[in-house]
PDB file of C-alpha atoms in Angstrom:
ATOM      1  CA  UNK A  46      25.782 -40.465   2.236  1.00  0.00           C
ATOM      2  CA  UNK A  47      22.252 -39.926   2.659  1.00  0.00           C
ATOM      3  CA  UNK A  48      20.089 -38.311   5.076  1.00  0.00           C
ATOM      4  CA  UNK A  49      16.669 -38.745   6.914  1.00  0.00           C
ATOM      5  CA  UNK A  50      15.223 -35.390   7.723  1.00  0.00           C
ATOM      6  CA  UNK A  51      12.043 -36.471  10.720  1.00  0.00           C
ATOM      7  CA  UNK A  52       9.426 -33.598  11.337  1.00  0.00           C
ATOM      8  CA  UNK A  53       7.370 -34.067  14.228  1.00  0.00           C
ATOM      9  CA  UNK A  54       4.613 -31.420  15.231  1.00  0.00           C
ATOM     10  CA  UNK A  55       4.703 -30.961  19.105  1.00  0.00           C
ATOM     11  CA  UNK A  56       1.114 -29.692  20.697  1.00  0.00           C
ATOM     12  CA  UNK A  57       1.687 -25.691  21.015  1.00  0.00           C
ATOM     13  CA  UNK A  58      -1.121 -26.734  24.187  1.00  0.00           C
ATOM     14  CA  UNK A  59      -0.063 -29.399  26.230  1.00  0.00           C
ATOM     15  CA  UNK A  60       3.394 -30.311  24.989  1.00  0.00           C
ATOM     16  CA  UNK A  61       2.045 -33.918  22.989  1.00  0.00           C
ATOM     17  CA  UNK A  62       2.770 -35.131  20.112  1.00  0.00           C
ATOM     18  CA  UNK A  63       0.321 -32.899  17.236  1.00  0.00           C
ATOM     19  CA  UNK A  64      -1.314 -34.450  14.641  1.00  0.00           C
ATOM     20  CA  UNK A  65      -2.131 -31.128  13.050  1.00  0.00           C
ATOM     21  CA  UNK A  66      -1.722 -26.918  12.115  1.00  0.00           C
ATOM     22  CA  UNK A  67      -4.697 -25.012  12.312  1.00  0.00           C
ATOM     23  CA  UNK A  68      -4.575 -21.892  10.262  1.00  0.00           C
ATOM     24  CA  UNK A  69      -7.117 -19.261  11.733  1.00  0.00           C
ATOM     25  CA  UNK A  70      -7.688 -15.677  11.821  1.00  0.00           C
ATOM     26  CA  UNK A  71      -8.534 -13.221  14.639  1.00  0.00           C
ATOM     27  CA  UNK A  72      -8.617  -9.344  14.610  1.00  0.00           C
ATOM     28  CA  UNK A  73      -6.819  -9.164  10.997  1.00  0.00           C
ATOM     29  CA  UNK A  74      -3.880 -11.046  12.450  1.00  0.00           C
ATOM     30  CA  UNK A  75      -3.101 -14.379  11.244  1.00  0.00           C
ATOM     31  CA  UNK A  76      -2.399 -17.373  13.443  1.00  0.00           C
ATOM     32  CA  UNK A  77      -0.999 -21.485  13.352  1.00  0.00           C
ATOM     33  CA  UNK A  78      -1.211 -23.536  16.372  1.00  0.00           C
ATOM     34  CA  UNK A  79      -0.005 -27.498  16.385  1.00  0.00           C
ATOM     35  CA  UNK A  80      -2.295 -29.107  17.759  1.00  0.00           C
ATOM     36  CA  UNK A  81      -3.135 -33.146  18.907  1.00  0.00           C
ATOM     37  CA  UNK A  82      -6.395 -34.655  17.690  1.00  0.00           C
ATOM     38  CA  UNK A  83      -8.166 -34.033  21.388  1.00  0.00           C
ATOM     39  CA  UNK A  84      -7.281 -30.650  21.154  1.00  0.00           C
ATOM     40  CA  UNK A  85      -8.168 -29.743  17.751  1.00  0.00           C
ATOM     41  CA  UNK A  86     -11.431 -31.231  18.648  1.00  0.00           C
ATOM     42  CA  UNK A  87     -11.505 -29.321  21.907  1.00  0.00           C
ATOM     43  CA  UNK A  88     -11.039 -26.087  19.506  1.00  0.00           C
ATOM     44  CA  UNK A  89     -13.523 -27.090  17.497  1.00  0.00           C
ATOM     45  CA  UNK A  90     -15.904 -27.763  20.311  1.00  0.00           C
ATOM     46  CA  UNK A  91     -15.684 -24.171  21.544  1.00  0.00           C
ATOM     47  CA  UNK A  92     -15.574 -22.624  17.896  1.00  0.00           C
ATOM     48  CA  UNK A  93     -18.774 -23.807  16.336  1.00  0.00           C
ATOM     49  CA  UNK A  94     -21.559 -21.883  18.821  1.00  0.00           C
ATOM     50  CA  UNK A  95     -19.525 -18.675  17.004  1.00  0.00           C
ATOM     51  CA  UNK A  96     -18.557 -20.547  13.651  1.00  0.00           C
ATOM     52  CA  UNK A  97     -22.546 -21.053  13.320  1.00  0.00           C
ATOM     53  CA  UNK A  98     -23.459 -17.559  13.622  1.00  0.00           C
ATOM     54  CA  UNK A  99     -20.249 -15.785  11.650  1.00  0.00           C
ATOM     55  CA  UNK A 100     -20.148 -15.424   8.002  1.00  0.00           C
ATOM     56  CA  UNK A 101     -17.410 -16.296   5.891  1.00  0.00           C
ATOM     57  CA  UNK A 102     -15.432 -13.635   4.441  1.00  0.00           C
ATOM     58  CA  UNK A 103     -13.346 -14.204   1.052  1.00  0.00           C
ATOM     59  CA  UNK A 104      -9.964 -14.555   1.069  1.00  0.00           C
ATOM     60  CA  UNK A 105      -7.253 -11.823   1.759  1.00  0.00           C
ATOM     61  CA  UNK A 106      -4.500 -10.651  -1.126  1.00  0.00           C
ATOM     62  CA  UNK A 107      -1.414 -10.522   0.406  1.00  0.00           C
ATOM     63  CA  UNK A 108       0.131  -7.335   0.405  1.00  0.00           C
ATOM     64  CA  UNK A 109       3.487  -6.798  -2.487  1.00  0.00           C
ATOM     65  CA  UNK A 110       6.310  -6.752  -0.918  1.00  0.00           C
ATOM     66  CA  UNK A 111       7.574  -3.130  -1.811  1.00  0.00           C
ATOM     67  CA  UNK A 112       4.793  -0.377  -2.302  1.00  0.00           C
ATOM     68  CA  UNK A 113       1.200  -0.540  -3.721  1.00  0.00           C
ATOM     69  CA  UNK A 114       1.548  -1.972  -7.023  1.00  0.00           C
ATOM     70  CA  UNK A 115      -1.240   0.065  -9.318  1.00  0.00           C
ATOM     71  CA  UNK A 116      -3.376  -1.328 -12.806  1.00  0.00           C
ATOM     72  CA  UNK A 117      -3.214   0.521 -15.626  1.00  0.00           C
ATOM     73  CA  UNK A 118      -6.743   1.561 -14.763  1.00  0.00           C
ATOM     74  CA  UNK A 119      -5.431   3.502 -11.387  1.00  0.00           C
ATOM     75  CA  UNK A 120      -2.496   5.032 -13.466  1.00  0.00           C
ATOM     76  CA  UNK A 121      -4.750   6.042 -16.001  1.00  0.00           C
ATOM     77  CA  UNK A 122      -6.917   7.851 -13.398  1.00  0.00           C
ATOM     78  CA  UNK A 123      -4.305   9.343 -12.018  1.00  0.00           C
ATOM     79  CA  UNK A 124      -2.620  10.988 -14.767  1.00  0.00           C
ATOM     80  CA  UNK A 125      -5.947  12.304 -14.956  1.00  0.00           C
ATOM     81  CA  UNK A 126      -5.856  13.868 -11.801  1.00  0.00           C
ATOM     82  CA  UNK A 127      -2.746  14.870 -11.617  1.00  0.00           C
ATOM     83  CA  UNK A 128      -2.983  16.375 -15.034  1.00  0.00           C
ATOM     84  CA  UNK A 129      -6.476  18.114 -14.225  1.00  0.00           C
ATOM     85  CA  UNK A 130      -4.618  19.471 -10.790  1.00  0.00           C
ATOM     86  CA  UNK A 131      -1.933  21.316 -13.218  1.00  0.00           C
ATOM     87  CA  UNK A 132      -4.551  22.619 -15.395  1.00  0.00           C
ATOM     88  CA  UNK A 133      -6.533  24.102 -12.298  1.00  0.00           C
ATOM     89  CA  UNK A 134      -3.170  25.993 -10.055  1.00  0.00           C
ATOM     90  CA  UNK A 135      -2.540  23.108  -7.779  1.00  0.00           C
ATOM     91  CA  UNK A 136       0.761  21.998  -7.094  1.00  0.00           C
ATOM     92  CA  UNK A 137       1.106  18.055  -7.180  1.00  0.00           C
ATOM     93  CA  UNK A 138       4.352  15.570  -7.672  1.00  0.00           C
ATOM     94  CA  UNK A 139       4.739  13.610 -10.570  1.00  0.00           C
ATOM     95  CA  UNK A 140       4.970  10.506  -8.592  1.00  0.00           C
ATOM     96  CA  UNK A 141       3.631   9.078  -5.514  1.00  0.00           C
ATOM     97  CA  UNK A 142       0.407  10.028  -3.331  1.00  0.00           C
ATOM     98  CA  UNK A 143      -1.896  12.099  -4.615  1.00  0.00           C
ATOM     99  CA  UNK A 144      -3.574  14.484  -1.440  1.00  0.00           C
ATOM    100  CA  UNK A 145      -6.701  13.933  -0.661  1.00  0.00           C
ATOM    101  CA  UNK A 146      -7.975  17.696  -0.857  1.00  0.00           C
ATOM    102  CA  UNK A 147      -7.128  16.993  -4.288  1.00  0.00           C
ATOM    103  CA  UNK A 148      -8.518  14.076  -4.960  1.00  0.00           C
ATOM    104  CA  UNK A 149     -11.600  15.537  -3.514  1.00  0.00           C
ATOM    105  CA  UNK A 150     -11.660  18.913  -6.007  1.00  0.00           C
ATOM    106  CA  UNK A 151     -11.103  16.427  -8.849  1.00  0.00           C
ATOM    107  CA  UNK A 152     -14.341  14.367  -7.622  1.00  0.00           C
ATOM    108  CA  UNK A 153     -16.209  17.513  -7.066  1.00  0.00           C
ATOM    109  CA  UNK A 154     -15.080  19.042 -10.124  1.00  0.00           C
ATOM    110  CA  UNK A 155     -18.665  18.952 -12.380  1.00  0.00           C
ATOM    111  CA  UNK A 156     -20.279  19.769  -9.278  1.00  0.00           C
ATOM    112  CA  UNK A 157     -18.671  23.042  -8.767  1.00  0.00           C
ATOM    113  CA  UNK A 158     -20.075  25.945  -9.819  1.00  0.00           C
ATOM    114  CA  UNK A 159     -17.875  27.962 -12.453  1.00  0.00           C
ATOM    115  CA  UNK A 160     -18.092  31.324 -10.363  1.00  0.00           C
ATOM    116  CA  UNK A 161     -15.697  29.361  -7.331  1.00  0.00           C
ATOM    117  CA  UNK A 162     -12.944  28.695 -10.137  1.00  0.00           C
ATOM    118  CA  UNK A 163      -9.938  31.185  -9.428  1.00  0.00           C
ATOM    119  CA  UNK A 164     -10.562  34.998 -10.990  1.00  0.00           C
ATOM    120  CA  UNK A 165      -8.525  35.132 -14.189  1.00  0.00           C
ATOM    121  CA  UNK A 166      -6.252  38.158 -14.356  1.00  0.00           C
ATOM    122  CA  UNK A 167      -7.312  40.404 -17.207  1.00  0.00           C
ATOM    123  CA  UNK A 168      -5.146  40.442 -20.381  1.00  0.00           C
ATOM    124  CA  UNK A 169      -3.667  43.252 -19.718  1.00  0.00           C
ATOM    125  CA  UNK A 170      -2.733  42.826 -16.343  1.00  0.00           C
ATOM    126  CA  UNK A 171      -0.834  39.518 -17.105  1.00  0.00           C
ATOM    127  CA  UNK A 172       0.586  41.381 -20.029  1.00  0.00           C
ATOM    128  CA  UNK A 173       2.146  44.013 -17.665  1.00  0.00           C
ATOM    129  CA  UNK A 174       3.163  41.150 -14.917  1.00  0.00           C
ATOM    130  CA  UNK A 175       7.399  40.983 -14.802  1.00  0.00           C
ATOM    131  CA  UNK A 176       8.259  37.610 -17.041  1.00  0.00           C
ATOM    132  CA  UNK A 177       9.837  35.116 -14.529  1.00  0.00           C
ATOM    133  CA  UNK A 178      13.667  34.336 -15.672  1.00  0.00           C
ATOM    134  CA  UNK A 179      15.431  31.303 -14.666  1.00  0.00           C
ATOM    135  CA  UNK A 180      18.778  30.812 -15.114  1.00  0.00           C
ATOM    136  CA  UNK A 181      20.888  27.478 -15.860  1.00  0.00           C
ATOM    137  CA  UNK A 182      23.945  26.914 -13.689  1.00  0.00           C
ATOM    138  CA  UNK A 183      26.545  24.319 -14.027  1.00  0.00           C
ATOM    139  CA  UNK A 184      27.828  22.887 -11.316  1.00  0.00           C
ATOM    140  CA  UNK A 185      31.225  21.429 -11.278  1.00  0.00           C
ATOM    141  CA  UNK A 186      32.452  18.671  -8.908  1.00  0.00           C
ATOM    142  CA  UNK A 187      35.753  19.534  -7.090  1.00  0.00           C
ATOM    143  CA  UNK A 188      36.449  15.857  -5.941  1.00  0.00           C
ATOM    144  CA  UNK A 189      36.214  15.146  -9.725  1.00  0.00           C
ATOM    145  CA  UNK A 190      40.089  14.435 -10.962  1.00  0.00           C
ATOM    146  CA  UNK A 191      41.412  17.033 -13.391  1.00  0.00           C
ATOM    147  CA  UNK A 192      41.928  14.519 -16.572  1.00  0.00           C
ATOM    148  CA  UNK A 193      43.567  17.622 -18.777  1.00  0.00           C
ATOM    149  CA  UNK A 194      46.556  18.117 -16.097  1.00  0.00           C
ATOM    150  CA  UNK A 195      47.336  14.343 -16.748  1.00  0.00           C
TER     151      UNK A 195
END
């Protein structure tokens, strides 16, 4: 058995039958409107005072679908940062956005003068400072089936 699938554009305007889509943009948002011959040429009538004095702009990117994907350029960079942030007592995730107050020490970061760095504690001092201890704790799941009573 076969099949004849029949497309017909209906005028988004007046309801007749469109000979056309017209893609446009307005605001950032994009747009398609059927259209019949008269009233892509009424369109275009009222377009070209404003098409005549605009200037084209290049193409948009669409976005990824999930997230910002970076280059190894931006990951580079930001290992940088987030590695320089470490080095200088700021506290920044391994992953994700990096804050802008950061961002903005790391840019500023030749321009600074050395006095405005953090006072270093003497030797001494940091000698005498209590050592922080961490301890490891295991954790044991109680939903977890006992397999030695088995």
């Amino acid at each position: 058995m076969s099949q004849k699938v029949e497309v017909r554009l209906i005028d988004d305007v007046d309801g007749s039958e469109a000979s056309t889509t017209v893609s446009f943009a307005l605001d950032g948002r994009d747009y398609e409107i059927d259209l019949s011959e008269d009233n892509r040429r009424r369109l275009d009538d009222m377009l070209r005072p404003y098409l005549a004095a605009a200037r084209r702009a290049g193409r948009r990117a669409a976005a990824p679908a999930r997230g910002r994907v970076t280059s190894p350029v931006d990951r580079a960079h930001n290992d940088a940062v987030r590695a320089w942030a470490r080095g200088n007592g700021h506290q920044v995730s391994a992953r994700g956005r990096i804050p802008a107050q950061i961002l903005q020490a790391y840019e500023a970061r030749d321009s600074a003068p050395a006095a405005a760095a953090a006072p270093e504690q003497p030797a001494a001092e940091a000698a005498e400072a209590p050592k922080k201890r961490t301890r490891r704790v295991q954790v044991t799941n109680p939903f977890a089936l006992d397999q030695a009573a088995s």
